[in-house]
């Protein structure tokens, strides 16, 4: 066992960091507030005088290698529990124990005065790099610098409109969907996710308001020129600045619609009940369903903010080019059935993103655009978790209804998706999200079935 310093307390200001070790392994360092007041109990070796606790565990989930730096943190029985974003396997951040019988590796942290030290098995191992895990949106007031190129982008209204503390989840969802300004949309989405999550761990969770307010048929948009999907100009191969701006603009449009899609699934299907199986009864959606999709919406808001910021750094802005609303067309086609919505939006469109993202990232890497590559890699890793969320909830519904999720998915694609599911498929990323090849191989959509 070797002990080495990770740095002084003053450098650790965020809730989690990725530690790269000289032996090639990666760990996650969590910095979390003390659950109980220090008075009346002895201070732990991993606790600071001002009540912060430090924990270290392996960065890859022992189940399927999911990124634990993106895990959800909860408190259960006065202990911190982290849940893998891919398949929701839960682990005690101190002991590594889980409710599913597997154990994650954890490593002791000692706080000596102002020094944070890690105890690690082996000899001559050191930390080669420590990276903070960003959880922030790139909001307007965080990016303006003297070097930012001037654009003709119209200034947004000064403030977003917040609902009062009595607002339900569905009130908030309708409000966000009806918010046309993209800056306000990402701000309100982040606020809703943070507030809903905080109140889940309190004595007054946010009321859901199932069925009390309707979602708009289509969310409005500010200052965008809309065209039909087939009228969009080709984005090119990324070899020129104009081409890369076009690609980022198209991706930003997708991410803004993705915010609305994740919010819409919460309000539009709030009253959904499973169909009783042979020996079961109808069930409404649990609160974890809404938390999971708000997490997706929060991620999509982060993605939009990253892409919008990058466009401005390259001398353009979101809205400078035409956009299409094809993704919302799929939402409209599946507005009648949650199973169809999850199948088409999460397990077709989001999964297709897993296929094409690596190729897109490679184009930007070859062009030497490292800043865009960093943003696109964040987006790709998050989208694996979004496909996982869709897979998890379709599987949950099918389990209640005693149906086969693969067959339910394939049936919905044949009914509601136009065209064939064409490769090449990123089988590794799809498998990480829970989708084996039985889901999507040799699957044709509506047009092909009609022709046949």
CSV table of C-alpha atoms in Angstrom, one decimal:
chain,number,residue,atom,x,y,z
A,1,UNK,CA,0.0,0.0,0.0
A,2,UNK,CA,1.3,3.4,-1.0
A,3,UNK,CA,0.1,6.8,0.2
A,4,UNK,CA,0.6,9.9,-1.9
A,5,UNK,CA,-0.7,13.5,-2.0
A,6,UNK,CA,-3.4,14.5,-4.4
A,7,UNK,CA,-2.9,18.2,-3.6
A,8,UNK,CA,-4.0,20.8,-1.1
A,9,UNK,CA,-7.6,21.2,0.1
A,10,UNK,CA,-7.7,24.6,-1.6
A,11,UNK,CA,-7.6,23.1,-5.1
A,12,UNK,CA,-10.7,20.9,-4.6
A,13,UNK,CA,-13.7,23.0,-5.0
A,14,UNK,CA,-16.0,20.8,-7.1
A,15,UNK,CA,-18.0,17.7,-6.1
A,16,UNK,CA,-16.0,15.2,-8.2
A,17,UNK,CA,-12.7,14.7,-10.0
A,18,UNK,CA,-11.2,12.0,-12.2
A,19,UNK,CA,-7.7,10.9,-10.9
A,20,UNK,CA,-5.4,9.4,-13.6
A,21,UNK,CA,-2.8,7.1,-12.0
A,22,UNK,CA,0.7,6.2,-13.3
A,23,UNK,CA,-0.3,2.5,-13.6
A,24,UNK,CA,-3.0,3.5,-16.2
A,25,UNK,CA,-6.0,3.1,-13.8
A,26,UNK,CA,-8.5,5.9,-13.2
A,27,UNK,CA,-10.4,6.7,-10.0
A,28,UNK,CA,-13.2,9.1,-9.1
A,29,UNK,CA,-12.6,11.5,-6.1
A,30,UNK,CA,-15.9,12.6,-4.5
A,31,UNK,CA,-16.1,15.7,-2.3
A,32,UNK,CA,-19.3,15.7,-0.4
A,33,UNK,CA,-20.8,17.6,2.6
A,34,UNK,CA,-20.9,15.8,5.9
A,35,UNK,CA,-24.3,14.1,6.4
A,36,UNK,CA,-24.4,14.7,10.1
A,37,UNK,CA,-23.0,17.6,12.1
A,38,UNK,CA,-19.5,17.1,13.4
A,39,UNK,CA,-20.5,17.9,16.9
A,40,UNK,CA,-21.3,14.8,18.9
A,41,UNK,CA,-19.2,12.5,16.7
A,42,UNK,CA,-15.6,12.0,16.0
A,43,UNK,CA,-14.2,13.4,12.8
A,44,UNK,CA,-13.3,10.8,10.2
A,45,UNK,CA,-9.8,10.6,8.6
A,46,UNK,CA,-11.4,11.7,5.3
A,47,UNK,CA,-13.2,14.7,6.8
A,48,UNK,CA,-12.1,18.3,6.9
A,49,UNK,CA,-12.6,20.7,9.8
A,50,UNK,CA,-15.3,22.5,7.9
A,51,UNK,CA,-17.4,19.4,7.2
A,52,UNK,CA,-16.4,18.1,3.8
A,53,UNK,CA,-15.9,14.3,3.2
A,54,UNK,CA,-13.6,12.8,0.5
A,55,UNK,CA,-14.1,9.4,-1.0
A,56,UNK,CA,-12.3,7.6,-3.9
A,57,UNK,CA,-13.5,4.7,-5.9
A,58,UNK,CA,-12.8,3.0,-9.3
A,59,UNK,CA,-13.9,5.1,-12.2
A,60,UNK,CA,-15.5,2.3,-14.2
A,61,UNK,CA,-18.6,0.5,-12.8
A,62,UNK,CA,-17.7,-3.2,-12.1
A,63,UNK,CA,-20.9,-4.3,-13.8
A,64,UNK,CA,-20.4,-3.0,-17.4
A,65,UNK,CA,-17.8,-0.2,-17.2
A,66,UNK,CA,-20.1,2.7,-16.9
A,67,UNK,CA,-18.5,6.2,-16.1
A,68,UNK,CA,-18.9,6.6,-12.3
A,69,UNK,CA,-17.8,10.2,-12.6
A,70,UNK,CA,-21.3,10.8,-14.0
A,71,UNK,CA,-23.1,8.9,-11.3
A,72,UNK,CA,-26.0,10.1,-9.3
A,73,UNK,CA,-25.4,10.7,-5.6
A,74,UNK,CA,-28.1,9.9,-3.0
A,75,UNK,CA,-28.2,9.5,0.8
A,76,UNK,CA,-29.6,6.2,2.2
A,77,UNK,CA,-29.4,5.2,5.9
A,78,UNK,CA,-26.9,8.0,6.6
A,79,UNK,CA,-24.5,6.9,3.9
A,80,UNK,CA,-23.7,8.2,0.5
A,81,UNK,CA,-24.8,5.9,-2.4
A,82,UNK,CA,-23.7,6.5,-6.0
A,83,UNK,CA,-25.6,5.0,-8.9
A,84,UNK,CA,-24.0,4.2,-12.3
A,85,UNK,CA,-25.6,6.2,-15.1
A,86,UNK,CA,-25.7,3.3,-17.5
A,87,UNK,CA,-27.7,0.6,-15.6
A,88,UNK,CA,-28.4,2.3,-12.2
A,89,UNK,CA,-26.3,-0.2,-10.2
A,90,UNK,CA,-25.8,1.4,-6.7
A,91,UNK,CA,-22.7,1.4,-4.6
A,92,UNK,CA,-21.8,2.7,-1.1
A,93,UNK,CA,-19.2,5.3,-1.9
A,94,UNK,CA,-17.2,4.3,1.3
A,95,UNK,CA,-17.4,0.5,1.2
A,96,UNK,CA,-18.2,-0.2,-2.4
A,97,UNK,CA,-21.0,-2.5,-1.4
A,98,UNK,CA,-24.2,-2.6,-3.5
A,99,UNK,CA,-27.7,-4.0,-3.3
A,100,UNK,CA,-27.1,-6.2,-6.4
A,101,UNK,CA,-24.3,-8.3,-4.9
A,102,UNK,CA,-21.3,-6.9,-6.6
A,103,UNK,CA,-18.7,-4.6,-5.1
A,104,UNK,CA,-16.8,-1.6,-6.4
A,105,UNK,CA,-13.3,-0.9,-5.4
A,106,UNK,CA,-12.9,2.0,-3.0
A,107,UNK,CA,-9.7,3.5,-1.7
A,108,UNK,CA,-9.1,5.3,1.7
A,109,UNK,CA,-8.6,9.1,1.7
A,110,UNK,CA,-6.9,10.9,4.5
A,111,UNK,CA,-6.9,14.6,5.1
A,112,UNK,CA,-3.7,15.7,6.9
A,113,UNK,CA,-3.9,19.4,7.7
A,114,UNK,CA,-4.3,21.0,4.3
A,115,UNK,CA,-3.2,17.9,2.3
A,116,UNK,CA,-5.5,15.3,0.7
A,117,UNK,CA,-3.8,11.9,0.5
A,118,UNK,CA,-4.8,8.7,-1.3
A,119,UNK,CA,-4.0,5.2,0.0
A,120,UNK,CA,-3.6,2.8,-3.0
A,121,UNK,CA,-2.3,-0.8,-3.3
A,122,UNK,CA,1.0,-1.3,-5.0
A,123,UNK,CA,4.4,0.5,-5.1
A,124,UNK,CA,5.6,3.7,-6.8
A,125,UNK,CA,2.2,4.7,-8.0
A,126,UNK,CA,1.4,8.4,-8.4
A,127,UNK,CA,-1.3,10.6,-9.7
A,128,UNK,CA,-0.4,11.9,-13.2
A,129,UNK,CA,-3.4,14.1,-13.7
A,130,UNK,CA,-6.5,15.2,-11.8
A,131,UNK,CA,-9.4,16.5,-13.8
A,132,UNK,CA,-12.5,18.2,-12.4
A,133,UNK,CA,-15.8,16.9,-13.7
A,134,UNK,CA,-17.8,19.8,-15.0
A,135,UNK,CA,-21.4,20.0,-14.1
A,136,UNK,CA,-22.0,23.5,-15.3
A,137,UNK,CA,-23.9,24.9,-18.2
A,138,UNK,CA,-22.1,27.4,-20.4
A,139,UNK,CA,-24.4,30.3,-19.8
A,140,UNK,CA,-24.1,33.6,-21.6
A,141,UNK,CA,-22.5,35.5,-18.8
A,142,UNK,CA,-19.8,32.9,-18.5
A,143,UNK,CA,-18.4,33.2,-22.0
A,144,UNK,CA,-18.2,36.9,-23.0
A,145,UNK,CA,-14.6,37.9,-23.4
A,146,UNK,CA,-12.8,40.6,-25.4
A,147,UNK,CA,-11.7,37.9,-27.9
A,148,UNK,CA,-15.3,36.7,-28.5
A,149,UNK,CA,-16.1,37.6,-32.1
A,150,UNK,CA,-19.0,40.0,-32.5
A,151,UNK,CA,-22.1,38.6,-34.2
A,152,UNK,CA,-25.5,39.9,-35.3
A,153,UNK,CA,-27.2,37.7,-32.7
A,154,UNK,CA,-30.0,39.7,-31.1
A,155,UNK,CA,-29.7,40.1,-27.3
A,156,UNK,CA,-32.0,37.8,-25.3
A,157,UNK,CA,-34.5,39.2,-22.8
A,158,UNK,CA,-32.8,39.8,-19.5
A,159,UNK,CA,-34.4,37.3,-17.2
A,160,UNK,CA,-36.2,34.0,-17.4
A,161,UNK,CA,-39.6,33.7,-15.7
A,162,UNK,CA,-39.6,31.4,-12.7
A,163,UNK,CA,-42.7,29.7,-11.2
A,164,UNK,CA,-43.4,29.9,-7.5
A,165,UNK,CA,-42.6,27.2,-4.9
A,166,UNK,CA,-46.1,25.7,-5.2
A,167,UNK,CA,-45.8,24.8,-8.9
A,168,UNK,CA,-46.0,21.2,-9.8
A,169,UNK,CA,-43.6,19.2,-12.0
A,170,UNK,CA,-46.2,19.4,-14.8
A,171,UNK,CA,-46.6,23.1,-14.3
A,172,UNK,CA,-42.8,23.5,-14.7
A,173,UNK,CA,-42.7,21.2,-17.8
A,174,UNK,CA,-45.4,23.1,-19.6
A,175,UNK,CA,-43.7,26.4,-18.7
A,176,UNK,CA,-40.3,25.2,-20.1
A,177,UNK,CA,-41.9,23.8,-23.3
A,178,UNK,CA,-43.6,27.1,-23.9
A,179,UNK,CA,-40.4,29.0,-23.3
A,180,UNK,CA,-39.2,30.0,-26.8
A,181,UNK,CA,-35.9,31.7,-25.8
A,182,UNK,CA,-33.2,29.0,-25.7
A,183,UNK,CA,-31.1,30.7,-23.0
A,184,UNK,CA,-34.1,30.8,-20.7
A,185,UNK,CA,-34.9,27.2,-21.6
A,186,UNK,CA,-31.6,25.8,-20.5
A,187,UNK,CA,-31.6,28.0,-17.3
A,188,UNK,CA,-35.1,26.8,-16.3
A,189,UNK,CA,-34.3,23.2,-17.2
A,190,UNK,CA,-31.3,23.2,-15.0
A,191,UNK,CA,-33.3,24.9,-12.2
A,192,UNK,CA,-36.1,22.3,-12.4
A,193,UNK,CA,-33.7,19.3,-12.3
A,194,UNK,CA,-31.8,20.7,-9.3
A,195,UNK,CA,-35.0,21.7,-7.4
A,196,UNK,CA,-36.8,18.4,-8.1
A,197,UNK,CA,-33.7,16.4,-7.0
A,198,UNK,CA,-33.2,18.5,-3.9
A,199,UNK,CA,-36.8,18.1,-2.8
A,200,UNK,CA,-36.8,14.4,-3.4
A,201,UNK,CA,-34.5,14.1,-0.4
A,202,UNK,CA,-36.7,16.3,1.8
A,203,UNK,CA,-39.9,16.0,3.6
A,204,UNK,CA,-41.7,18.0,0.9
A,205,UNK,CA,-41.1,16.5,-2.6
A,206,UNK,CA,-42.3,18.4,-5.6
A,207,UNK,CA,-45.9,17.4,-6.4
A,208,UNK,CA,-46.2,15.9,-9.9
A,209,UNK,CA,-49.5,17.4,-10.9
A,210,UNK,CA,-50.4,14.4,-13.1
A,211,UNK,CA,-53.0,15.4,-15.7
A,212,UNK,CA,-53.6,18.9,-14.4
A,213,UNK,CA,-51.9,20.8,-17.3
A,214,UNK,CA,-51.5,20.0,-21.0
A,215,UNK,CA,-48.3,20.1,-23.1
A,216,UNK,CA,-48.2,22.2,-26.2
A,217,UNK,CA,-48.6,20.5,-29.5
A,218,UNK,CA,-45.1,21.9,-30.5
A,219,UNK,CA,-42.8,24.1,-28.5
A,220,UNK,CA,-42.2,27.6,-30.0
A,221,UNK,CA,-38.9,28.8,-31.2
A,222,UNK,CA,-37.3,32.3,-31.2
A,223,UNK,CA,-35.5,33.8,-34.2
A,224,UNK,CA,-35.0,30.6,-36.3
A,225,UNK,CA,-35.5,30.1,-40.0
A,226,UNK,CA,-37.2,26.7,-40.5
A,227,UNK,CA,-37.0,24.5,-43.5
A,228,UNK,CA,-38.1,21.0,-44.4
A,229,UNK,CA,-35.6,18.3,-43.4
A,230,UNK,CA,-34.9,17.4,-47.0
A,231,UNK,CA,-34.2,21.1,-47.8
A,232,UNK,CA,-31.3,21.4,-45.4
A,233,UNK,CA,-27.9,22.0,-47.1
A,234,UNK,CA,-25.2,19.4,-46.7
A,235,UNK,CA,-22.9,20.2,-43.8
A,236,UNK,CA,-19.7,19.0,-45.5
A,237,UNK,CA,-17.0,16.8,-44.0
A,238,UNK,CA,-15.6,19.2,-41.5
A,239,UNK,CA,-12.5,20.2,-43.4
A,240,UNK,CA,-13.3,23.9,-43.4
A,241,UNK,CA,-14.5,26.3,-40.7
A,242,UNK,CA,-17.7,26.9,-42.6
A,243,UNK,CA,-18.4,23.1,-42.6
A,244,UNK,CA,-17.6,22.7,-38.9
A,245,UNK,CA,-19.9,25.6,-38.0
A,246,UNK,CA,-22.7,24.0,-40.1
A,247,UNK,CA,-22.2,20.7,-38.3
A,248,UNK,CA,-22.2,22.3,-34.9
A,249,UNK,CA,-25.3,24.3,-35.7
A,250,UNK,CA,-27.2,21.2,-36.9
A,251,UNK,CA,-26.2,19.4,-33.7
A,252,UNK,CA,-27.2,22.3,-31.5
A,253,UNK,CA,-30.7,22.3,-33.1
A,254,UNK,CA,-31.0,18.6,-32.3
A,255,UNK,CA,-29.9,19.2,-28.7
A,256,UNK,CA,-32.5,22.0,-28.2
A,257,UNK,CA,-35.2,19.7,-29.4
A,258,UNK,CA,-33.8,17.0,-27.2
A,259,UNK,CA,-34.4,19.2,-24.1
A,260,UNK,CA,-38.1,19.5,-25.1
A,261,UNK,CA,-38.4,15.8,-25.8
A,262,UNK,CA,-37.2,14.8,-22.4
A,263,UNK,CA,-39.4,17.5,-20.7
A,264,UNK,CA,-42.4,16.5,-22.9
A,265,UNK,CA,-42.2,12.8,-21.9
A,266,UNK,CA,-42.6,13.8,-18.2
A,267,UNK,CA,-45.8,15.9,-18.7
A,268,UNK,CA,-47.4,14.1,-21.7
A,269,UNK,CA,-47.3,10.7,-20.1
A,270,UNK,CA,-47.6,11.7,-16.5
A,271,UNK,CA,-50.9,9.8,-16.2
A,272,UNK,CA,-49.6,6.7,-18.0
A,273,UNK,CA,-50.6,3.3,-16.4
A,274,UNK,CA,-49.3,0.0,-17.5
A,275,UNK,CA,-51.8,-2.5,-18.9
A,276,UNK,CA,-52.5,-5.3,-16.4
A,277,UNK,CA,-50.7,-8.5,-17.1
A,278,UNK,CA,-52.3,-11.9,-16.6
A,279,UNK,CA,-51.6,-12.0,-12.8
A,280,UNK,CA,-50.8,-8.3,-12.2
A,281,UNK,CA,-52.5,-4.9,-11.8
A,282,UNK,CA,-52.1,-1.6,-13.5
A,283,UNK,CA,-49.3,0.6,-12.2
A,284,UNK,CA,-48.6,4.3,-12.6
A,285,UNK,CA,-45.1,5.6,-13.3
A,286,UNK,CA,-42.9,5.9,-10.2
A,287,UNK,CA,-41.3,9.2,-9.3
A,288,UNK,CA,-37.9,7.8,-10.4
A,289,UNK,CA,-39.2,7.9,-14.0
A,290,UNK,CA,-39.6,11.6,-13.8
A,291,UNK,CA,-36.2,12.1,-12.1
A,292,UNK,CA,-34.5,10.1,-14.8
A,293,UNK,CA,-36.0,12.1,-17.7
A,294,UNK,CA,-35.3,15.4,-15.9
A,295,UNK,CA,-31.7,14.2,-15.7
A,296,UNK,CA,-31.7,13.6,-19.5
A,297,UNK,CA,-33.2,17.1,-20.0
A,298,UNK,CA,-30.6,18.6,-17.9
A,299,UNK,CA,-27.9,16.9,-19.9
A,300,UNK,CA,-29.4,18.0,-23.1
A,301,UNK,CA,-29.5,21.6,-21.9
A,302,UNK,CA,-25.8,21.3,-21.0
A,303,UNK,CA,-25.1,19.9,-24.5
A,304,UNK,CA,-26.9,22.8,-26.2
A,305,UNK,CA,-25.1,25.3,-24.1
A,306,UNK,CA,-21.7,23.8,-25.0
A,307,UNK,CA,-22.5,23.8,-28.7
A,308,UNK,CA,-24.0,27.2,-28.7
A,309,UNK,CA,-20.9,28.6,-26.9
A,310,UNK,CA,-18.6,26.9,-29.4
A,311,UNK,CA,-20.5,28.4,-32.3
A,312,UNK,CA,-19.9,31.8,-30.9
A,313,UNK,CA,-16.2,31.1,-30.3
A,314,UNK,CA,-15.9,30.3,-34.0
A,315,UNK,CA,-17.6,33.6,-35.0
A,316,UNK,CA,-21.1,32.4,-35.6
A,317,UNK,CA,-24.2,32.0,-33.4
A,318,UNK,CA,-27.2,29.6,-33.0
A,319,UNK,CA,-29.8,30.8,-35.4
A,320,UNK,CA,-27.4,31.9,-38.1
A,321,UNK,CA,-28.4,29.0,-40.3
A,322,UNK,CA,-31.7,27.3,-41.1
A,323,UNK,CA,-33.0,24.4,-39.0
A,324,UNK,CA,-35.6,21.7,-39.3
A,325,UNK,CA,-38.0,20.2,-36.9
A,326,UNK,CA,-37.8,16.6,-38.0
A,327,UNK,CA,-37.1,15.3,-34.5
A,328,UNK,CA,-40.3,16.8,-33.2
A,329,UNK,CA,-42.2,15.1,-36.0
A,330,UNK,CA,-41.3,11.8,-34.5
A,331,UNK,CA,-42.5,13.1,-31.1
A,332,UNK,CA,-45.9,14.0,-32.7
A,333,UNK,CA,-46.1,10.5,-34.3
A,334,UNK,CA,-45.6,8.9,-30.9
A,335,UNK,CA,-47.6,11.3,-28.7
A,336,UNK,CA,-50.3,8.6,-28.1
A,337,UNK,CA,-48.1,5.9,-26.5
A,338,UNK,CA,-45.2,6.0,-24.1
A,339,UNK,CA,-43.8,2.7,-25.4
A,340,UNK,CA,-43.7,4.1,-28.9
A,341,UNK,CA,-42.2,7.4,-27.7
A,342,UNK,CA,-39.3,5.6,-25.9
A,343,UNK,CA,-38.8,3.2,-28.8
A,344,UNK,CA,-38.5,5.9,-31.5
A,345,UNK,CA,-36.9,8.8,-29.7
A,346,UNK,CA,-34.6,7.1,-27.2
A,347,UNK,CA,-33.8,3.8,-28.9
A,348,UNK,CA,-33.8,4.8,-32.6
A,349,UNK,CA,-32.8,8.5,-32.7
A,350,UNK,CA,-30.6,8.7,-29.6
A,351,UNK,CA,-29.1,5.3,-30.4
A,352,UNK,CA,-28.3,6.5,-34.0
A,353,UNK,CA,-26.3,9.3,-32.3
A,354,UNK,CA,-24.1,6.7,-30.7
A,355,UNK,CA,-23.4,5.3,-34.2
A,356,UNK,CA,-22.4,8.6,-35.8
A,357,UNK,CA,-20.9,10.5,-32.9
A,358,UNK,CA,-17.4,8.8,-33.2
A,359,UNK,CA,-17.2,9.6,-36.9
A,360,UNK,CA,-18.2,13.2,-36.3
A,361,UNK,CA,-15.7,13.6,-33.5
A,362,UNK,CA,-13.0,12.1,-35.8
A,363,UNK,CA,-13.7,14.8,-38.4
A,364,UNK,CA,-13.2,17.6,-35.9
A,365,UNK,CA,-10.1,15.9,-34.5
A,366,UNK,CA,-8.6,15.7,-38.0
A,367,UNK,CA,-9.3,19.4,-38.4
A,368,UNK,CA,-7.4,20.2,-35.3
A,369,UNK,CA,-10.5,21.5,-33.5
A,370,UNK,CA,-9.7,20.2,-30.0
A,371,UNK,CA,-12.2,22.5,-28.2
A,372,UNK,CA,-15.1,21.1,-30.3
A,373,UNK,CA,-13.8,17.6,-29.8
A,374,UNK,CA,-13.9,18.0,-26.0
A,375,UNK,CA,-17.6,19.1,-26.1
A,376,UNK,CA,-18.6,16.4,-28.5
A,377,UNK,CA,-17.0,13.7,-26.4
A,378,UNK,CA,-19.0,15.0,-23.3
A,379,UNK,CA,-22.1,14.7,-25.4
A,380,UNK,CA,-21.3,11.2,-26.7
A,381,UNK,CA,-20.7,9.8,-23.2
A,382,UNK,CA,-23.9,11.4,-21.9
A,383,UNK,CA,-25.9,10.0,-24.7
A,384,UNK,CA,-25.0,6.5,-23.9
A,385,UNK,CA,-26.7,7.1,-20.5
A,386,UNK,CA,-29.8,8.5,-22.3
A,387,UNK,CA,-30.2,5.3,-24.4
A,388,UNK,CA,-29.8,3.4,-21.1
A,389,UNK,CA,-32.6,5.5,-19.6
A,390,UNK,CA,-34.9,4.6,-22.5
A,391,UNK,CA,-34.0,1.0,-22.4
A,392,UNK,CA,-34.5,0.8,-18.6
A,393,UNK,CA,-38.0,2.3,-18.8
A,394,UNK,CA,-39.2,0.3,-21.8
A,395,UNK,CA,-38.0,-2.8,-20.0
A,396,UNK,CA,-39.8,-1.7,-16.8
A,397,UNK,CA,-43.1,-1.3,-18.7
A,398,UNK,CA,-42.7,-4.6,-20.5
A,399,UNK,CA,-41.9,-6.4,-17.2
A,400,UNK,CA,-45.1,-5.1,-15.7
A,401,UNK,CA,-47.1,-6.1,-18.8
A,402,UNK,CA,-45.3,-9.4,-19.3
A,403,UNK,CA,-44.2,-8.6,-22.8
A,404,UNK,CA,-40.8,-8.8,-24.6
A,405,UNK,CA,-39.1,-5.4,-24.8
A,406,UNK,CA,-37.3,-6.4,-28.0
A,407,UNK,CA,-40.5,-7.3,-29.8
A,408,UNK,CA,-42.3,-4.2,-28.4
A,409,UNK,CA,-39.5,-2.1,-29.7
A,410,UNK,CA,-39.4,-3.7,-33.2
A,411,UNK,CA,-43.1,-3.5,-33.5
A,412,UNK,CA,-43.1,0.2,-32.7
A,413,UNK,CA,-40.3,0.9,-35.2
A,414,UNK,CA,-42.3,-0.9,-37.9
A,415,UNK,CA,-45.4,1.2,-37.1
A,416,UNK,CA,-43.9,4.7,-36.4
A,417,UNK,CA,-40.4,5.0,-38.0
A,418,UNK,CA,-40.0,5.8,-41.7
A,419,UNK,CA,-37.2,3.9,-43.3
A,420,UNK,CA,-34.8,1.2,-42.4
A,421,UNK,CA,-32.4,1.1,-39.4
A,422,UNK,CA,-29.1,1.2,-41.3
A,423,UNK,CA,-25.6,0.7,-40.1
A,424,UNK,CA,-22.8,0.9,-39.4
A,425,UNK,CA,-23.9,0.3,-35.8
A,426,UNK,CA,-21.8,1.2,-32.8
A,427,UNK,CA,-22.5,-2.2,-31.3
A,428,UNK,CA,-20.2,-1.6,-28.3
A,429,UNK,CA,-21.9,1.7,-27.2
A,430,UNK,CA,-25.3,0.2,-27.9
A,431,UNK,CA,-24.5,-2.9,-25.8
A,432,UNK,CA,-23.3,-0.6,-23.0
A,433,UNK,CA,-26.7,1.1,-23.1
A,434,UNK,CA,-28.5,-2.3,-22.9
A,435,UNK,CA,-29.3,-2.8,-26.6
A,436,UNK,CA,-28.0,-6.0,-28.0
A,437,UNK,CA,-28.1,-6.7,-31.8
A,438,UNK,CA,-31.5,-8.5,-31.5
A,439,UNK,CA,-33.1,-5.0,-31.1
A,440,UNK,CA,-32.0,-3.4,-34.3
A,441,UNK,CA,-30.5,-5.9,-36.9
A,442,UNK,CA,-32.6,-6.5,-40.0
A,443,UNK,CA,-35.2,-4.0,-38.9
A,444,UNK,CA,-37.2,-2.0,-41.4
A,445,UNK,CA,-39.6,0.8,-40.7
A,446,UNK,CA,-42.9,2.0,-42.0
A,447,UNK,CA,-42.1,2.8,-45.6
A,448,UNK,CA,-40.5,-0.6,-46.2
A,449,UNK,CA,-43.4,-2.4,-44.7
A,450,UNK,CA,-45.9,-0.4,-46.9
A,451,UNK,CA,-44.0,-1.2,-50.1
A,452,UNK,CA,-43.8,-4.9,-49.2
